[in-house]
Coordinates of C-alpha atoms in Angstrom, one line a residue:
X12 CA 34.5 74.8 -83.8
X13 CA 35.5 72.8 -80.7
X14 CA 37.2 70.1 -82.8
X15 CA 39.1 72.8 -84.7
X16 CA 40.2 74.4 -81.4
X17 CA 41.3 71.0 -80.0
X18 CA 43.3 70.2 -83.2
X19 CA 45.0 73.6 -83.1
X20 CA 45.8 73.2 -79.4
X21 CA 47.3 69.8 -80.1
X22 CA 49.5 71.0 -82.9
X23 CA 50.7 74.0 -80.8
X24 CA 52.0 71.9 -77.9
X25 CA 54.3 69.0 -77.2
X26 CA 56.5 67.7 -80.0
X27 CA 54.5 69.7 -82.6
X28 CA 55.6 72.9 -81.0
X29 CA 59.3 71.8 -81.1
X30 CA 58.8 71.0 -84.8
X31 CA 57.5 74.5 -85.4
X32 CA 60.5 76.2 -83.6
X33 CA 62.6 78.6 -85.6
X34 CA 65.7 76.5 -85.2
X35 CA 64.1 73.4 -86.6
X36 CA 62.6 75.4 -89.5
X37 CA 66.0 77.0 -90.3
X38 CA 67.7 73.5 -90.3
X39 CA 64.9 72.1 -92.4
X40 CA 65.2 74.9 -95.0
X41 CA 69.0 74.6 -95.2
X42 CA 68.7 70.8 -95.5
X43 CA 66.0 71.1 -98.2
X44 CA 68.0 73.6 -100.2
X45 CA 71.2 71.6 -99.8
X46 CA 69.4 68.3 -100.7
X47 CA 67.8 69.9 -103.8
X48 CA 71.1 71.4 -104.9
X49 CA 73.0 68.2 -104.3
X50 CA 70.5 65.9 -105.9
X51 CA 70.3 68.2 -109.0
X52 CA 74.1 68.4 -109.3
X53 CA 74.5 64.7 -108.7
X54 CA 71.8 63.9 -111.3
X55 CA 73.3 66.2 -113.9
X56 CA 76.8 64.8 -113.2
X57 CA 75.6 61.3 -113.4
X58 CA 73.8 61.7 -116.7
X59 CA 76.7 63.6 -118.3
X60 CA 79.2 61.0 -117.1
X61 CA 76.8 58.2 -118.2
X62 CA 76.5 59.6 -121.7
X63 CA 80.3 60.2 -121.9
X64 CA 81.2 56.6 -120.7
X65 CA 78.7 54.9 -123.0
X66 CA 79.6 57.1 -126.0
X67 CA 83.3 56.4 -125.5
X68 CA 82.7 52.7 -125.2
X69 CA 80.3 52.4 -128.2
X70 CA 82.5 54.6 -130.4
X71 CA 85.6 52.6 -129.6
X72 CA 83.8 49.3 -130.2
X73 CA 82.0 50.3 -133.4
X74 CA 85.2 51.8 -134.9
X75 CA 87.2 48.7 -134.1
X76 CA 84.4 46.5 -135.5
X77 CA 84.3 48.5 -138.7
X78 CA 88.1 48.4 -139.2
X79 CA 88.3 44.7 -138.3
X80 CA 85.4 43.8 -140.6
X81 CA 86.9 45.8 -143.5
X82 CA 90.3 44.1 -143.1
X83 CA 88.9 40.5 -142.9
X84 CA 86.1 40.7 -145.4
X85 CA 88.5 41.1 -148.3
X86 CA 89.7 37.5 -147.8
X87 CA 86.1 36.2 -148.0
X88 CA 85.4 34.5 -151.3
X89 CA 82.2 35.0 -153.3
X90 CA 79.5 32.5 -152.4
X91 CA 81.2 31.7 -149.1
X92 CA 80.3 28.6 -147.3
X93 CA 79.0 28.4 -143.7
X94 CA 82.4 27.4 -142.5
X95 CA 84.0 30.4 -144.2
X96 CA 81.4 32.7 -142.6
X97 CA 82.2 31.3 -139.2
X98 CA 85.9 31.9 -139.8
X99 CA 85.1 35.5 -140.8
X100 CA 83.1 36.0 -137.5
X101 CA 86.0 34.5 -135.5
X102 CA 88.6 36.6 -137.2
X103 CA 86.6 39.9 -136.8
X104 CA 86.0 39.1 -133.1
X105 CA 89.7 38.5 -132.4
X106 CA 90.7 42.1 -133.2
X107 CA 91.7 42.8 -129.6
X108 CA 88.6 44.3 -128.1
X109 CA 86.2 42.0 -126.2
X110 CA 83.1 41.5 -128.3
X111 CA 81.4 38.7 -130.3
X112 CA 80.4 38.6 -133.9
X113 CA 77.5 36.9 -135.7
X114 CA 77.5 36.7 -139.5
X115 CA 74.4 35.9 -141.5
X116 CA 73.9 35.3 -145.2
X117 CA 70.6 34.9 -147.0
X118 CA 72.2 32.2 -149.1
X119 CA 72.7 30.1 -146.0
X120 CA 69.6 30.7 -143.9
X121 CA 70.3 27.6 -141.6
X122 CA 73.9 28.6 -141.0
X123 CA 74.8 29.8 -137.5
X124 CA 78.1 31.7 -138.2
X125 CA 79.1 33.1 -134.8
X126 CA 82.3 33.6 -132.8
X127 CA 80.4 32.1 -129.8
X128 CA 77.4 30.1 -131.3
X129 CA 76.3 28.9 -127.9
X130 CA 75.5 32.4 -126.5
X131 CA 75.2 34.7 -129.5
X132 CA 73.0 34.0 -132.5
X133 CA 71.0 36.0 -134.9
X134 CA 68.0 35.6 -132.6
X135 CA 69.6 38.0 -130.1
X136 CA 69.6 40.9 -132.7
X137 CA 66.5 43.1 -132.3
X138 CA 64.2 42.7 -135.3
X139 CA 64.1 46.5 -135.8
X140 CA 67.8 46.7 -136.0
X141 CA 67.8 43.8 -138.6
X142 CA 65.3 45.7 -140.7
X143 CA 67.2 48.9 -140.5
X144 CA 70.5 47.3 -141.4
X145 CA 69.0 45.4 -144.4
X146 CA 67.2 48.5 -145.8
X147 CA 69.4 50.4 -148.3
X148 CA 69.6 54.2 -148.4
X149 CA 69.5 56.3 -151.5
X150 CA 73.0 57.0 -152.8
X151 CA 73.5 60.7 -153.3
X152 CA 76.4 63.2 -153.4
X153 CA 76.3 63.4 -149.6
X154 CA 75.6 59.7 -149.1
X155 CA 77.9 57.6 -151.3
X156 CA 77.1 54.3 -149.6
X157 CA 73.7 52.5 -149.6
X158 CA 74.4 50.6 -146.4
X159 CA 75.7 51.9 -143.1
X160 CA 76.7 50.7 -139.6
X161 CA 73.8 50.9 -137.2
X162 CA 73.8 50.2 -133.4
X163 CA 71.4 49.8 -130.5
X164 CA 71.8 49.2 -126.8
X165 CA 69.8 46.2 -125.6
X166 CA 69.5 44.1 -122.4
X167 CA 69.9 40.4 -123.0
X168 CA 69.1 38.2 -120.0
X169 CA 69.5 41.3 -117.7
X170 CA 73.0 42.1 -119.2
X171 CA 73.5 45.4 -121.1
X172 CA 74.9 45.0 -124.6
X173 CA 75.8 47.3 -127.5
X174 CA 74.7 45.6 -130.7
X175 CA 75.9 47.0 -134.1
X176 CA 75.3 45.7 -137.5
X177 CA 76.1 46.3 -141.2
X178 CA 76.0 44.6 -144.6
X179 CA 79.4 43.8 -146.0
X180 CA 78.5 44.4 -149.6
X181 CA 75.1 44.9 -151.3
X182 CA 75.0 41.2 -152.2
X183 CA 77.1 39.9 -149.4
X184 CA 76.6 38.8 -145.8
X185 CA 75.6 40.9 -142.8
X186 CA 77.7 41.1 -139.7
X187 CA 76.5 41.9 -136.2
X188 CA 78.6 42.8 -133.1
X189 CA 77.7 42.1 -129.5
X190 CA 79.7 44.3 -127.1
X191 CA 79.1 43.7 -123.4
X192 CA 78.6 46.9 -121.3
X193 CA 79.0 45.2 -117.9
X194 CA 82.2 47.1 -117.1
X195 CA 80.6 50.4 -118.0
X196 CA 77.6 49.6 -115.9
X197 CA 79.8 48.8 -112.9
X198 CA 81.6 52.0 -113.4
X199 CA 78.3 53.9 -113.5
X200 CA 77.0 52.2 -110.4
X201 CA 80.2 53.1 -108.6
X202 CA 79.7 56.7 -109.7
X203 CA 76.1 56.7 -108.6
X204 CA 77.0 55.4 -105.1
X205 CA 79.8 58.1 -104.9
X206 CA 77.4 60.8 -105.8
X207 CA 74.8 59.5 -103.3
X208 CA 77.4 59.5 -100.5
X209 CA 78.4 63.0 -101.6
X210 CA 74.8 64.1 -101.5
X211 CA 74.4 62.6 -98.0
X212 CA 77.6 64.4 -96.8
X213 CA 76.3 67.6 -98.3
X214 CA 73.0 67.2 -96.4
X215 CA 74.8 66.6 -93.1
X216 CA 77.1 69.5 -93.8
X217 CA 74.2 71.8 -94.5
X218 CA 72.5 70.6 -91.3
X219 CA 75.6 71.5 -89.3
X220 CA 75.9 74.8 -91.1
X221 CA 72.2 75.5 -90.4
X222 CA 72.7 74.6 -86.8
X223 CA 75.7 77.1 -86.5
X224 CA 73.8 79.8 -88.5
X225 CA 70.6 79.3 -86.4
X226 CA 72.6 79.5 -83.2
X227 CA 74.1 82.8 -84.4
X228 CA 70.7 84.1 -85.3
X229 CA 68.7 82.7 -82.4
X230 CA 71.1 83.7 -79.6
X231 CA 70.1 87.4 -80.0
X232 CA 66.5 86.4 -80.5
X233 CA 66.6 84.3 -77.3
X234 CA 68.1 87.2 -75.4
X235 CA 65.4 89.4 -76.8
X236 CA 62.7 87.0 -75.6
X237 CA 64.2 86.8 -72.1
X238 CA 64.5 90.6 -72.0
X239 CA 60.8 91.0 -73.1
X240 CA 59.8 88.5 -70.5
X241 CA 61.6 90.4 -67.8
X242 CA 60.1 93.6 -69.0
X243 CA 56.7 92.0 -68.8
X244 CA 57.4 90.9 -65.3
X245 CA 57.9 94.6 -64.3
X246 CA 61.7 94.9 -64.6
X247 CA 61.6 98.1 -66.5
X248 CA 65.4 98.6 -66.3
X249 CA 66.0 95.7 -68.6
X250 CA 68.2 96.5 -71.6
X251 CA 69.9 94.6 -74.4
X252 CA 73.6 94.8 -75.3
X253 CA 73.9 96.0 -78.9
X254 CA 76.5 94.3 -81.0
X255 CA 77.2 95.0 -84.6
X256 CA 75.1 96.9 -87.1
X257 CA 72.9 94.3 -88.7
X258 CA 69.1 93.9 -88.5
X259 CA 69.3 92.1 -85.2
X260 CA 71.3 95.0 -83.8
X261 CA 68.7 97.4 -85.1
X262 CA 66.1 95.3 -83.4
X263 CA 68.0 95.4 -80.1
X264 CA 68.3 99.2 -80.4
X265 CA 64.5 99.5 -81.0
X266 CA 63.8 97.3 -78.0
X267 CA 66.0 99.5 -75.8
X268 CA 64.3 102.7 -77.0
X269 CA 60.9 101.1 -76.4
X270 CA 61.9 99.9 -73.0
X271 CA 63.3 103.3 -72.1
X272 CA 60.1 105.1 -73.3
X273 CA 58.0 102.6 -71.4
X274 CA 60.1 103.1 -68.3
X275 CA 59.7 106.8 -68.4
X276 CA 55.9 106.6 -69.0
X277 CA 55.4 104.1 -66.2
X278 CA 57.5 106.3 -63.8
X279 CA 55.4 109.3 -64.8
X280 CA 52.2 107.5 -64.3
X281 CA 53.4 106.0 -61.0
X282 CA 54.3 109.5 -59.8
X283 CA 50.9 110.8 -60.9
X284 CA 49.2 107.9 -59.2
X285 CA 51.2 108.5 -56.0
X286 CA 50.3 112.2 -56.1
X287 CA 46.6 111.3 -56.6
X288 CA 46.7 108.9 -53.6
X289 CA 48.5 111.4 -51.5
X290 CA 46.0 114.1 -52.5
X291 CA 43.0 111.9 -51.6
X292 CA 44.7 110.9 -48.3
X293 CA 45.6 114.4 -47.4
X294 CA 42.2 115.8 -48.4
X295 CA 40.4 113.1 -46.4
X296 CA 42.6 113.8 -43.4
X297 CA 42.2 117.5 -43.6
X298 CA 38.4 117.1 -43.9
X299 CA 38.1 115.0 -40.7
X300 CA 38.7 117.8 -38.3
X301 CA 36.0 120.2 -39.7
X302 CA 33.7 117.3 -40.2
X303 CA 34.1 116.2 -36.6
X304 CA 33.0 119.7 -35.5
X305 CA 30.2 119.8 -38.1
X306 CA 29.0 116.4 -37.0
X307 CA 28.8 117.5 -33.4
X308 CA 26.9 120.6 -34.4
X309 CA 24.5 118.6 -36.6
X310 CA 23.9 116.2 -33.7
X311 CA 22.8 119.1 -31.6
X312 CA 20.6 120.5 -34.4
X313 CA 19.0 117.1 -34.9
X314 CA 18.2 116.9 -31.2
X315 CA 16.6 120.4 -31.3
X316 CA 14.9 119.9 -34.7
X317 CA 11.4 119.4 -33.3
X318 CA 11.6 122.7 -31.4
X319 CA 12.7 124.7 -34.5
X320 CA 10.5 126.7 -36.9
X321 CA 8.6 124.2 -39.2
X322 CA 10.0 126.2 -42.1
X323 CA 13.6 125.6 -41.0
X324 CA 13.3 122.0 -39.8
X325 CA 13.5 120.4 -43.3
X326 CA 16.7 122.4 -44.1
X327 CA 18.2 121.3 -40.7
X328 CA 17.5 117.7 -41.4
X329 CA 18.9 118.0 -44.9
X330 CA 22.1 119.5 -43.5
X331 CA 22.3 116.7 -40.9
X332 CA 21.9 113.9 -43.5
X333 CA 24.3 115.4 -45.9
X334 CA 26.9 116.0 -43.2
X335 CA 26.7 112.3 -42.2
X336 CA 26.9 111.2 -45.8
X337 CA 30.0 113.4 -46.3
X338 CA 31.6 112.0 -43.1
X339 CA 30.9 108.4 -44.4
X340 CA 32.4 109.3 -47.8
X341 CA 35.6 110.7 -46.2
X342 CA 36.0 107.6 -44.0
X343 CA 35.6 105.4 -47.1
X344 CA 38.1 107.4 -49.1
X345 CA 40.6 107.1 -46.3
X346 CA 40.0 103.3 -46.1
X347 CA 40.5 103.1 -49.9
X348 CA 43.9 105.0 -49.7
X349 CA 45.0 102.5 -47.0
X350 CA 44.4 99.6 -49.3
X351 CA 46.0 101.3 -52.2
X352 CA 49.1 102.2 -50.2
X353 CA 49.4 98.7 -48.7
X354 CA 49.1 100.0 -45.1
X355 CA 45.9 98.2 -44.2
X356 CA 46.4 95.4 -41.8
X357 CA 44.3 92.9 -39.7
X358 CA 43.7 93.0 -36.0
X359 CA 42.7 89.4 -36.0
X360 CA 41.0 87.4 -33.2
X361 CA 39.1 84.1 -33.1
X362 CA 35.4 84.9 -33.0
X363 CA 32.1 83.2 -33.6
X364 CA 30.7 84.2 -37.0
X365 CA 27.1 83.9 -35.8
X366 CA 27.8 86.3 -32.9
X367 CA 29.5 88.7 -35.3
X368 CA 26.5 88.7 -37.7
X369 CA 24.1 89.2 -34.8
X370 CA 26.1 92.1 -33.5
X371 CA 26.0 93.7 -37.0
X372 CA 22.2 93.3 -37.2
X373 CA 21.6 94.5 -33.6
X374 CA 23.8 97.6 -34.1
X375 CA 21.8 98.7 -37.1
X376 CA 18.3 97.5 -35.9
X377 CA 17.7 95.2 -38.8
X378 CA 15.6 92.8 -36.8
X379 CA 12.4 92.0 -38.6
X380 CA 14.0 92.4 -42.1
X381 CA 16.7 89.7 -41.8
X382 CA 16.3 85.9 -41.5
X383 CA 19.5 84.4 -40.0
X384 CA 20.5 80.8 -40.3
X385 CA 23.8 80.6 -38.5
X386 CA 24.8 77.7 -36.3
X387 CA 26.8 78.7 -33.2
X388 CA 30.3 77.3 -32.9
X389 CA 31.4 78.3 -36.5
X390 CA 34.6 80.1 -35.5
X391 CA 37.3 81.8 -37.6
X392 CA 40.3 84.0 -37.0
X393 CA 39.2 87.4 -38.5
X394 CA 39.3 91.1 -37.8
X395 CA 35.9 91.8 -36.2
X396 CA 35.8 95.4 -37.3
X397 CA 36.6 94.8 -40.9
X398 CA 34.2 91.8 -41.1
X399 CA 31.5 94.0 -39.6
X400 CA 32.0 96.4 -42.5
X401 CA 31.6 93.5 -45.0
X402 CA 28.4 92.2 -43.3
X403 CA 27.0 95.7 -43.1
X404 CA 27.6 96.4 -46.8
X405 CA 26.2 93.1 -48.0
X406 CA 23.1 93.1 -45.8
X407 CA 22.5 96.8 -46.2
X408 CA 22.7 96.5 -50.0
X409 CA 20.3 93.6 -50.0
X410 CA 17.8 95.6 -47.9
X411 CA 18.1 98.7 -50.0
X412 CA 18.1 97.3 -53.5
X413 CA 16.6 93.9 -53.1
X414 CA 14.0 94.2 -50.4
X415 CA 13.2 92.2 -47.3
X416 CA 13.2 89.5 -46.2
X417 CA 17.0 89.2 -46.5
X418 CA 18.3 85.7 -45.8
X419 CA 21.8 85.2 -44.3
X420 CA 23.1 81.7 -44.2
X421 CA 26.4 80.5 -42.6
X422 CA 28.0 77.1 -43.3
X423 CA 31.3 75.4 -43.1
X424 CA 33.3 73.8 -45.9
X425 CA 36.4 71.6 -45.6
X426 CA 37.9 70.0 -42.4
X427 CA 36.4 71.3 -39.2
X428 CA 38.5 72.9 -36.5
X429 CA 36.9 73.5 -33.2
X430 CA 34.1 72.2 -31.0
X431 CA 30.6 71.0 -31.6
X432 CA 28.1 73.3 -33.3
X433 CA 25.4 74.7 -31.0
X434 CA 21.8 75.4 -31.9
X435 CA 21.2 77.7 -34.9
X436 CA 20.2 81.3 -34.4
X437 CA 17.2 82.3 -36.6
X438 CA 13.9 84.0 -37.0
X439 CA 12.9 87.6 -37.7
X440 CA 15.1 90.1 -35.9
X441 CA 13.8 93.6 -36.5
X442 CA 13.3 96.4 -38.9
X443 CA 15.9 98.0 -41.2
X444 CA 17.5 101.3 -40.3
X445 CA 20.8 103.0 -40.5
X446 CA 22.7 105.2 -43.0
X447 CA 22.4 105.0 -46.8
X448 CA 24.6 102.4 -48.6
X449 CA 25.3 103.8 -52.0
X450 CA 24.3 102.8 -55.6
X451 CA 23.0 99.5 -56.8
X452 CA 24.6 96.8 -54.7
X453 CA 27.3 99.1 -53.6
X454 CA 28.1 102.0 -51.2
X455 CA 29.5 102.6 -47.8
X456 CA 28.4 100.8 -44.7
X457 CA 26.8 102.5 -41.7
X458 CA 29.7 102.1 -39.3
X459 CA 33.1 103.8 -39.3
X460 CA 35.8 102.3 -41.3
X461 CA 39.0 103.9 -39.9
X462 CA 41.2 101.4 -38.1
X463 CA 44.8 100.6 -37.2
X464 CA 47.4 100.8 -39.8
X465 CA 49.9 98.1 -40.5
X466 CA 52.0 96.4 -43.1
X467 CA 50.0 93.6 -44.6
X468 CA 47.7 93.4 -47.5
X469 CA 46.7 90.3 -49.5
X470 CA 43.9 88.3 -50.7
X471 CA 43.2 85.1 -52.5
X472 CA 40.3 85.0 -55.0
X473 CA 38.7 81.7 -55.8
X474 CA 36.3 79.1 -54.5
X475 CA 36.0 77.9 -51.0
X476 CA 39.3 76.9 -49.5
X477 CA 40.0 73.9 -47.3
X478 CA 38.7 74.7 -43.9
X479 CA 36.6 77.7 -44.9
X480 CA 33.5 79.6 -43.7
X481 CA 30.9 80.5 -46.3
X482 CA 28.3 83.3 -45.7
X483 CA 25.5 83.8 -48.2
X484 CA 23.4 86.9 -48.3
X485 CA 20.3 86.7 -50.6
X486 CA 17.5 89.2 -51.1
X487 CA 14.0 89.0 -52.5
X488 CA 14.4 91.6 -55.2
X489 CA 14.6 91.4 -59.0
X490 CA 18.3 90.5 -59.0
X491 CA 21.3 92.2 -60.7
X492 CA 21.3 92.8 -64.5
X493 CA 23.7 90.5 -66.3
X494 CA 25.7 93.5 -67.7
X495 CA 26.1 94.9 -64.2
X496 CA 27.3 91.7 -62.5
X497 CA 31.0 92.0 -63.7
X498 CA 31.2 95.5 -62.3
X499 CA 29.5 95.3 -58.9
X500 CA 32.8 95.4 -57.1
X501 CA 34.2 98.3 -59.2
X502 CA 34.8 101.6 -57.4
X503 CA 32.2 104.3 -58.0
X504 CA 30.3 102.0 -60.4
X505 CA 26.5 102.7 -60.5
X506 CA 24.1 100.8 -62.7
X507 CA 21.9 103.8 -63.3
X508 CA 24.3 106.3 -64.9
X509 CA 21.4 108.6 -65.8
X510 CA 21.2 109.7 -62.2
X511 CA 23.6 112.5 -61.6
X512 CA 23.5 112.0 -57.8
X513 CA 22.6 109.0 -55.6
X514 CA 22.6 108.4 -51.9
X515 CA 25.7 106.1 -52.0
X516 CA 29.2 106.7 -53.2
X517 CA 29.7 103.4 -55.1
X518 CA 32.6 102.4 -52.8
X519 CA 30.8 100.0 -50.4
X520 CA 31.2 96.7 -52.2
X521 CA 34.7 97.6 -53.4
X522 CA 35.8 98.1 -49.7
X523 CA 33.9 94.9 -48.8
X524 CA 35.9 93.0 -51.4
X525 CA 39.2 94.5 -50.2
X526 CA 38.4 93.5 -46.6
X527 CA 37.5 90.0 -47.7
X528 CA 40.7 89.7 -49.7
X529 CA 42.9 90.9 -46.8
X530 CA 41.5 88.0 -44.9
X531 CA 42.5 85.6 -47.7
X532 CA 38.9 85.3 -48.9
X533 CA 36.7 86.6 -51.6
X534 CA 33.1 87.7 -52.4
X535 CA 31.2 86.6 -55.5
X536 CA 27.9 88.0 -56.8
X537 CA 25.3 86.0 -58.7
X538 CA 21.6 85.8 -59.3
X539 CA 19.6 83.1 -57.5
X540 CA 16.2 81.8 -58.2
X541 CA 14.8 84.9 -56.4
X542 CA 17.0 88.0 -56.1
X543 CA 20.7 88.5 -55.9
X544 CA 23.1 86.2 -53.9
X545 CA 26.4 87.5 -52.5
X546 CA 28.7 84.8 -51.2
X547 CA 31.5 85.6 -48.8
X548 CA 34.2 82.9 -48.4
X549 CA 36.8 83.1 -45.6
X550 CA 39.5 80.7 -44.4
X551 CA 39.2 79.7 -40.7
X552 CA 42.9 80.7 -40.2
X553 CA 44.6 83.8 -41.7
X554 CA 47.1 83.5 -44.5
X555 CA 50.8 84.4 -43.9
X556 CA 51.3 88.2 -43.9
X557 CA 52.5 89.6 -47.3
X558 CA 55.6 91.9 -47.5
X559 CA 54.9 95.5 -46.8
X560 CA 54.2 97.6 -49.8
X561 CA 56.9 100.0 -50.8
X562 CA 55.2 103.2 -50.0
X563 CA 56.1 106.2 -48.0
X564 CA 52.7 107.7 -48.2
X565 CA 50.8 108.6 -45.0
X566 CA 47.1 107.5 -45.2
X567 CA 46.2 109.1 -41.9

């Protein structure tokens, strides 16, 4: 299978791809058709002319030979001598046409009677022709003569000849004619070369015609391809100019109708998406004020919970927990709308990554459950608040779904910028606590997510960049199912879809990924030897700010 794919890839690139282009194929088809037609026409013309030339030459020579032989044989005496036979051959050959004559007589078997005895003798006459000439035919009403004039074309020493022969009288000598066809062969060779040149010219003309035709056909196709490419790049206002009423014009009209329909659908979907984002943003914003009051009331209720009636205390604690969960969900929804609207920005500062992780763990009292291996002095330009959200989600998910101990490792990759690395910070740090974190390996962090708005959003996914900081968070749990791994960063994704309700919202890892990408980094999820491993990769310096998103929505 690999060899087949390699072969296919080789033939679909480089010079093979050019050979497979429509222009080349059109020229090849035109050339093949023109070549076939020209060769067929030339062949037919050659054979017709060949037969005509040879027939004319042989008819002329044979008629002249018959007339000259008839005129001169009347002067031949009975029982002619060899000398008289030679005179007959010379007289017949001197009729005016250029041919030689050989006369044979059974009465003189040793006689060489020829107009040119050096070059033409009876030995040059094919044996089959001699037998045919000597064999008499039955005399009938339709055939008054027993002997006839027969001919045959034969090559002698590489030269073409027409050889004809007949018996003079039933008891008389036999005369043979040798007519050279050199002139006819030269004429036919000239004709063949002329036809070959004409075929070549026809082939060149067909190629030029195919080039012109292909340019006429491919120019609209090329414009169509460029328009489709621009449409794929997001230029939905791309249209083709329609010319004529042929099939290509129909294709252009179809493309314009399709582009118009797509433009309308995309605009409708974009409007709906904008309305949905605004609805979520407005809803989240409107919920903040009552939630603030509810949170203050639930804080008071929580403080007084121990003094309440034991029958009422569980309900109070349920209200407190659900109010906090709702507050976290609203904050996360607002953060998501900021990323969607392109209004999230960094408030970056150069910080020590080890100190930032320690602050995250201290703030949530995850002392004894986390093992930290983070050398001091690993510094990067980051937004501390957003990175705290990332660490809180990754460590909180590991504690909730994987179990302690959770190991957090920090290392540098690429050229180092900064001073020497101090001693590592490590050892057990405390017990887990804090708010719920959502579904399997996902959910909101325990801290607030609202922050300053701005005009930058970006992210680069991939492996560790040059001069990067890598933070690995691994747990001791069973790991993440293989079918869940591709979706752990999807919004509202939960592995256990059978549960109608869970403690988390399924937004935590999605927000963590967005915060990593706005730093120019990324997060990957995998299964290690024991438990799941989440790897955060950040550049030490921030990428250039991206252009502000074209949005007039208010995510406040």
